[in-house]
Amino acid sequence: MIEGWLTDGQAARLAAAAARSRPDGVVVEIGSFRGKSAVVLASTAGSLIAIDPHAGSDRGPQEIEADATRGDADFDAFHANLAAAGVADRVRHVRKFSSDAHQDVSGPLSLLYVDGAHRFGPARADLRDWGRRVAPGGVMLVHDAFSSIGVTLALLVECALSPRWRYVGRTGSLAEYERVESGPRDVGAFARELPWFARNVLIKVLVVAGRRRWAERLGLDPAAPWPY
Ligand SMILES: C[S@@+](CC[C@H](N)C(=O)[O-])C[C@H]1O[C@@H](n2cnc3c(N)ncnc32)[C@H](O)[C@@H]1O
């Protein structure tokens, strides 16, 4: 069992998207942590470029500052988990911040999984700069799409208002978008998820305030630290 925040349902959605991914593009993950999603993508798609600096920064809930010790521990666990799952030879790890890794990936993307820094600035840059590399017909999946304020705002700006992304749906807060040549700006699809987003933010506020029981009454899984 690999440590991480991806739920079983979300892993199934990732696997289904990877199984459908077009053979003429690469599959890229931004934010690998200890390999939970990377194993799913590599097993199903056959190959994966995993971008993660493993600097210990923007790592998980309230873990924003860099911390080399925890970053190195994540790096070691990531590679050990890939080996244990038998997919080490299917994954090329780029140990860089996503904004510095563009030259390390050539060609269009058939699938992009975004789960790196969740603050608005870097999340927006990932959706904008990596998203534009997804080929028409390709797919972009975004974790914490409707549970992290930075990611949700970035999605609003870069995807909900864009004619180039069609919202497909979500599993928990894992959102799926299809890259299209041009389509209607479907802000309504985004707006319909706002009650779910508000519920998740409220749950997080209650957890931080030490009111877990109240959060569980709103639907937080007792086994989960956070809503995903
Ligand atoms: C939420 S975790 C990813 C979880 C992972 N997808 C899984 O399934 O377990 C976020 C990861 O993003 C990485 N990260 C933080 N900032 C990043 C950036 N600018 N570019 C790429 N990865 C980043 C962190 O090192 C951390 O491992």
Tab-separated table of C-alpha atoms and ligand atoms in Angstrom:
chain	number	residue	atom	x	y	z
A	1	MET	CA	0.000	0.000	0.000
A	2	ILE	CA	1.599	3.250	-1.157
A	3	GLU	CA	1.135	6.312	1.012
A	4	GLY	CA	-0.777	9.169	-0.635
A	5	TRP	CA	-4.042	11.000	-1.039
A	6	LEU	CA	-5.477	9.334	-4.147
A	7	THR	CA	-8.684	7.427	-3.350
A	8	ASP	CA	-9.504	4.054	-4.926
A	9	GLY	CA	-12.236	5.644	-7.029
A	10	GLN	CA	-9.822	8.300	-8.258
A	11	ALA	CA	-7.213	5.661	-9.086
A	12	ALA	CA	-9.853	3.906	-11.194
A	13	ARG	CA	-10.603	7.147	-13.047
A	14	LEU	CA	-6.891	7.723	-13.708
A	15	ALA	CA	-6.497	4.156	-14.953
A	16	ALA	CA	-9.495	4.436	-17.264
A	17	ALA	CA	-8.159	7.668	-18.757
A	18	ALA	CA	-4.669	6.216	-19.160
A	19	ALA	CA	-6.063	3.113	-20.842
A	20	ARG	CA	-7.789	5.353	-23.391
A	21	SER	CA	-4.776	7.611	-23.936
A	22	ARG	CA	-3.656	8.073	-27.529
A	23	PRO	CA	-0.498	6.234	-28.554
A	24	ASP	CA	0.951	9.309	-30.304
A	25	GLY	CA	1.487	11.439	-27.209
A	26	VAL	CA	3.361	11.164	-23.944
A	27	VAL	CA	1.816	10.726	-20.513
A	28	VAL	CA	3.052	13.240	-17.935
A	29	GLU	CA	2.453	13.528	-14.222
A	30	ILE	CA	3.225	16.672	-12.234
A	31	GLY	CA	3.602	15.816	-8.546
A	32	SER	CA	4.429	12.193	-7.815
A	33	PHE	CA	5.098	12.168	-4.062
A	34	ARG	CA	5.661	8.490	-3.217
A	35	GLY	CA	4.308	7.026	-6.427
A	36	LYS	CA	0.689	6.138	-5.755
A	37	SER	CA	-0.672	7.747	-8.926
A	38	ALA	CA	2.520	7.078	-10.906
A	39	VAL	CA	2.118	3.328	-10.451
A	40	VAL	CA	-1.475	3.513	-11.702
A	41	LEU	CA	-0.536	5.596	-14.749
A	42	ALA	CA	2.596	3.652	-15.638
A	43	SER	CA	0.877	0.283	-15.288
A	44	THR	CA	-2.006	1.297	-17.515
A	45	ALA	CA	-0.426	3.669	-20.043
A	46	GLY	CA	2.813	1.706	-20.395
A	47	SER	CA	5.120	4.664	-19.904
A	48	LEU	CA	5.156	7.806	-17.814
A	49	ILE	CA	7.232	10.926	-17.351
A	50	ALA	CA	6.974	11.848	-13.678
A	51	ILE	CA	7.950	15.405	-12.723
A	52	ASP	CA	8.616	16.029	-9.044
A	53	PRO	CA	11.509	17.947	-7.446
A	54	HIS	CA	11.116	16.008	-4.191
A	55	ALA	CA	12.191	19.128	-2.344
A	56	GLY	CA	9.748	18.585	0.492
A	57	SER	CA	7.862	21.730	-0.564
A	58	ASP	CA	4.175	21.938	-1.529
A	59	ARG	CA	4.076	18.328	-0.498
A	60	GLY	CA	0.761	17.822	1.236
A	61	PRO	CA	-1.784	19.607	3.403
A	62	GLN	CA	-0.030	22.503	5.166
A	63	GLU	CA	3.436	21.336	4.026
A	64	ILE	CA	4.471	24.312	1.930
A	65	GLU	CA	8.063	25.116	2.918
A	66	ALA	CA	10.983	23.171	1.447
A	67	ASP	CA	12.427	20.436	3.632
A	68	ALA	CA	15.296	18.496	2.076
A	69	THR	CA	15.092	15.637	4.563
A	70	ARG	CA	11.461	14.828	3.854
A	71	GLY	CA	12.001	15.457	0.136
A	72	ASP	CA	14.852	12.944	0.008
A	73	ALA	CA	12.747	10.439	1.964
A	74	ASP	CA	9.952	10.876	-0.615
A	75	PHE	CA	12.457	10.430	-3.455
A	76	ASP	CA	13.739	7.165	-1.974
A	77	ALA	CA	10.217	5.895	-1.253
A	78	PHE	CA	9.070	6.874	-4.765
A	79	HIS	CA	11.774	4.825	-6.476
A	80	ALA	CA	11.394	1.902	-4.071
A	81	ASN	CA	7.630	1.860	-4.684
A	82	LEU	CA	8.068	1.939	-8.466
A	83	ALA	CA	10.490	-0.994	-8.239
A	84	ALA	CA	8.188	-2.964	-5.917
A	85	ALA	CA	5.281	-2.435	-8.332
A	86	GLY	CA	7.406	-3.616	-11.265
A	87	VAL	CA	7.097	-0.362	-13.216
A	88	ALA	CA	10.494	1.275	-12.607
A	89	ASP	CA	11.520	0.759	-16.233
A	90	ARG	CA	8.315	2.432	-17.465
A	91	VAL	CA	8.850	5.687	-15.570
A	92	ARG	CA	11.269	8.486	-16.352
A	93	HIS	CA	11.588	10.704	-13.305
A	94	VAL	CA	12.454	14.359	-13.885
A	95	ARG	CA	13.538	15.666	-10.513
A	96	LYS	CA	12.690	19.311	-11.155
A	97	PHE	CA	9.952	21.832	-10.462
A	98	SER	CA	7.379	21.608	-13.251
A	99	SER	CA	8.138	25.144	-14.441
A	100	ASP	CA	11.767	24.096	-15.072
A	101	ALA	CA	10.985	20.776	-16.765
A	102	HIS	CA	9.551	21.783	-20.145
A	103	GLN	CA	12.777	21.057	-22.010
A	104	ASP	CA	12.870	17.567	-20.514
A	105	VAL	CA	9.683	16.527	-22.284
A	106	SER	CA	9.330	16.576	-26.048
A	107	GLY	CA	6.252	16.372	-28.194
A	108	PRO	CA	2.563	16.677	-27.452
A	109	LEU	CA	0.926	15.096	-24.419
A	110	SER	CA	-1.891	12.574	-24.632
A	111	LEU	CA	-2.531	12.670	-20.886
A	112	LEU	CA	-1.518	15.176	-18.236
A	113	TYR	CA	-2.077	14.556	-14.552
A	114	VAL	CA	-1.689	17.687	-12.412
A	115	ASP	CA	-1.058	17.149	-8.707
A	116	GLY	CA	1.944	19.350	-7.893
A	117	ALA	CA	1.938	22.629	-5.958
A	118	HIS	CA	-1.639	23.586	-5.041
A	119	ARG	CA	-1.049	27.308	-4.500
A	120	PHE	CA	-2.742	29.520	-7.100
A	121	GLY	CA	0.410	30.744	-8.894
A	122	PRO	CA	2.118	27.428	-9.599
A	123	ALA	CA	-1.187	25.578	-10.087
A	124	ARG	CA	-2.222	28.131	-12.686
A	125	ALA	CA	1.161	27.871	-14.425
A	126	ASP	CA	0.805	24.082	-14.604
A	127	LEU	CA	-2.684	24.265	-16.106
A	128	ARG	CA	-1.682	26.993	-18.550
A	129	ASP	CA	1.840	26.013	-19.619
A	130	TRP	CA	1.569	22.233	-19.429
A	131	GLY	CA	-2.094	22.197	-20.370
A	132	ARG	CA	-1.393	23.880	-23.698
A	133	ARG	CA	0.897	20.953	-24.548
A	134	VAL	CA	-1.981	18.460	-24.399
A	135	ALA	CA	-3.003	17.489	-27.938
A	136	PRO	CA	-6.633	17.882	-29.035
A	137	GLY	CA	-8.458	14.737	-27.976
A	138	GLY	CA	-6.078	14.344	-25.051
A	139	VAL	CA	-7.045	14.465	-21.417
A	140	MET	CA	-6.021	16.454	-18.348
A	141	LEU	CA	-6.826	15.254	-14.847
A	142	VAL	CA	-6.458	17.558	-11.871
A	143	HIS	CA	-6.358	16.437	-8.265
A	144	ASP	CA	-7.872	18.605	-5.524
A	145	ALA	CA	-9.737	20.456	-8.259
A	146	PHE	CA	-12.621	21.298	-5.945
A	147	SER	CA	-11.025	21.034	-2.520
A	148	SER	CA	-8.080	23.426	-2.687
A	149	ILE	CA	-8.789	27.137	-3.122
A	150	GLY	CA	-5.636	27.748	-5.187
A	151	VAL	CA	-6.358	24.902	-7.598
A	152	THR	CA	-10.048	25.773	-7.924
A	153	LEU	CA	-9.246	29.413	-8.756
A	154	ALA	CA	-6.602	28.298	-11.242
A	155	LEU	CA	-9.126	25.997	-12.912
A	156	LEU	CA	-11.646	28.808	-13.085
A	157	VAL	CA	-9.179	31.093	-14.825
A	158	GLU	CA	-7.478	28.592	-17.111
A	159	CYS	CA	-10.126	25.972	-17.913
A	160	ALA	CA	-13.676	26.983	-17.003
A	161	LEU	CA	-13.438	30.147	-19.091
A	162	SER	CA	-11.524	28.508	-21.934
A	163	PRO	CA	-13.045	27.173	-25.170
A	164	ARG	CA	-10.187	24.644	-25.313
A	165	TRP	CA	-11.216	22.515	-22.342
A	166	ARG	CA	-14.375	20.458	-22.001
A	167	TYR	CA	-15.261	19.413	-18.469
A	168	VAL	CA	-15.921	15.664	-18.418
A	169	GLY	CA	-16.664	15.141	-14.719
A	170	ARG	CA	-15.067	14.295	-11.409
A	171	THR	CA	-14.470	11.551	-8.893
A	172	GLY	CA	-14.377	13.231	-5.503
A	173	SER	CA	-12.197	16.229	-6.268
A	174	LEU	CA	-10.294	14.625	-9.136
A	175	ALA	CA	-11.523	16.512	-12.194
A	176	GLU	CA	-11.205	15.359	-15.787
A	177	TYR	CA	-11.013	17.669	-18.796
A	178	GLU	CA	-10.785	16.877	-22.500
A	179	ARG	CA	-8.699	19.066	-24.784
A	180	VAL	CA	-10.766	20.256	-27.718
A	181	GLU	CA	-9.890	22.418	-30.746
A	182	SER	CA	-12.627	24.852	-29.827
A	183	GLY	CA	-15.918	24.533	-28.029
A	184	PRO	CA	-18.434	26.501	-25.978
A	185	ARG	CA	-17.192	28.137	-22.782
A	186	ASP	CA	-19.108	25.970	-20.341
A	187	VAL	CA	-18.844	28.024	-17.143
A	188	GLY	CA	-22.069	26.378	-15.965
A	189	ALA	CA	-20.314	23.012	-15.648
A	190	PHE	CA	-17.826	24.625	-13.276
A	191	ALA	CA	-20.496	26.558	-11.381
A	192	ARG	CA	-22.434	23.353	-10.705
A	193	GLU	CA	-19.431	22.029	-8.734
A	194	LEU	CA	-19.236	25.071	-6.453
A	195	PRO	CA	-21.516	23.604	-3.727
A	196	TRP	CA	-19.161	20.609	-3.577
A	197	PHE	CA	-16.191	22.986	-3.369
A	198	ALA	CA	-17.856	25.015	-0.585
A	199	ARG	CA	-18.582	21.819	1.346
A	200	ASN	CA	-14.930	20.755	1.094
A	201	VAL	CA	-13.597	24.136	2.191
A	202	LEU	CA	-15.964	24.120	5.162
A	203	ILE	CA	-14.790	20.629	6.109
A	204	LYS	CA	-11.168	21.791	5.972
A	205	VAL	CA	-11.933	24.802	8.172
A	206	LEU	CA	-13.601	22.520	10.715
A	207	VAL	CA	-10.657	20.075	10.683
A	208	VAL	CA	-8.131	22.899	11.195
A	209	ALA	CA	-10.322	24.288	14.002
A	210	GLY	CA	-10.223	20.884	15.712
A	211	ARG	CA	-13.872	20.095	14.930
A	212	ARG	CA	-13.366	16.769	13.147
A	213	ARG	CA	-16.631	15.330	14.391
A	214	TRP	CA	-18.552	18.187	12.824
A	215	ALA	CA	-16.577	17.650	9.597
A	216	GLU	CA	-17.504	13.963	9.660
A	217	ARG	CA	-21.153	14.929	10.015
A	218	LEU	CA	-20.740	16.867	6.778
A	219	GLY	CA	-19.420	13.713	5.113
A	220	LEU	CA	-15.670	13.653	5.785
A	221	ASP	CA	-14.464	10.042	5.660
A	222	PRO	CA	-13.367	9.233	9.256
A	223	ALA	CA	-10.296	7.450	7.841
A	224	ALA	CA	-9.239	10.424	5.688
A	225	PRO	CA	-7.309	13.396	7.061
A	226	TRP	CA	-8.791	15.780	4.493
A	227	PRO	CA	-11.516	15.811	1.831
A	228	TYR	CA	-10.234	14.755	-1.585
B	1	LIG	C1	-0.039	15.987	-3.356
B	1	LIG	S1	1.546	15.378	-3.664
B	1	LIG	C2	1.336	14.353	-5.075
B	1	LIG	C3	0.636	13.066	-4.751
B	1	LIG	C4	0.792	11.977	-5.783
B	1	LIG	N1	0.231	12.354	-7.067
B	1	LIG	C5	0.189	10.679	-5.269
B	1	LIG	O1	-0.579	10.041	-5.990
B	1	LIG	O2	0.469	10.305	-4.130
B	1	LIG	C6	2.339	16.790	-4.302
B	1	LIG	C7	3.729	16.529	-4.879
B	1	LIG	O3	4.020	17.622	-5.721
B	1	LIG	C8	5.386	17.880	-5.632
B	1	LIG	N2	5.596	19.265	-6.069
B	1	LIG	C9	5.534	20.405	-5.336
B	1	LIG	N3	5.778	21.465	-6.094
B	1	LIG	C10	5.971	20.995	-7.353
B	1	LIG	C11	6.266	21.611	-8.598
B	1	LIG	N4	6.396	22.951	-8.704
B	1	LIG	N5	6.430	20.818	-9.689
B	1	LIG	C12	6.291	19.477	-9.588
B	1	LIG	N6	6.008	18.839	-8.440
B	1	LIG	C13	5.850	19.597	-7.340
B	1	LIG	C14	5.753	17.620	-4.201
B	1	LIG	O4	7.130	17.343	-4.089
B	1	LIG	C15	4.837	16.442	-3.854
B	1	LIG	O5	5.533	15.229	-3.975
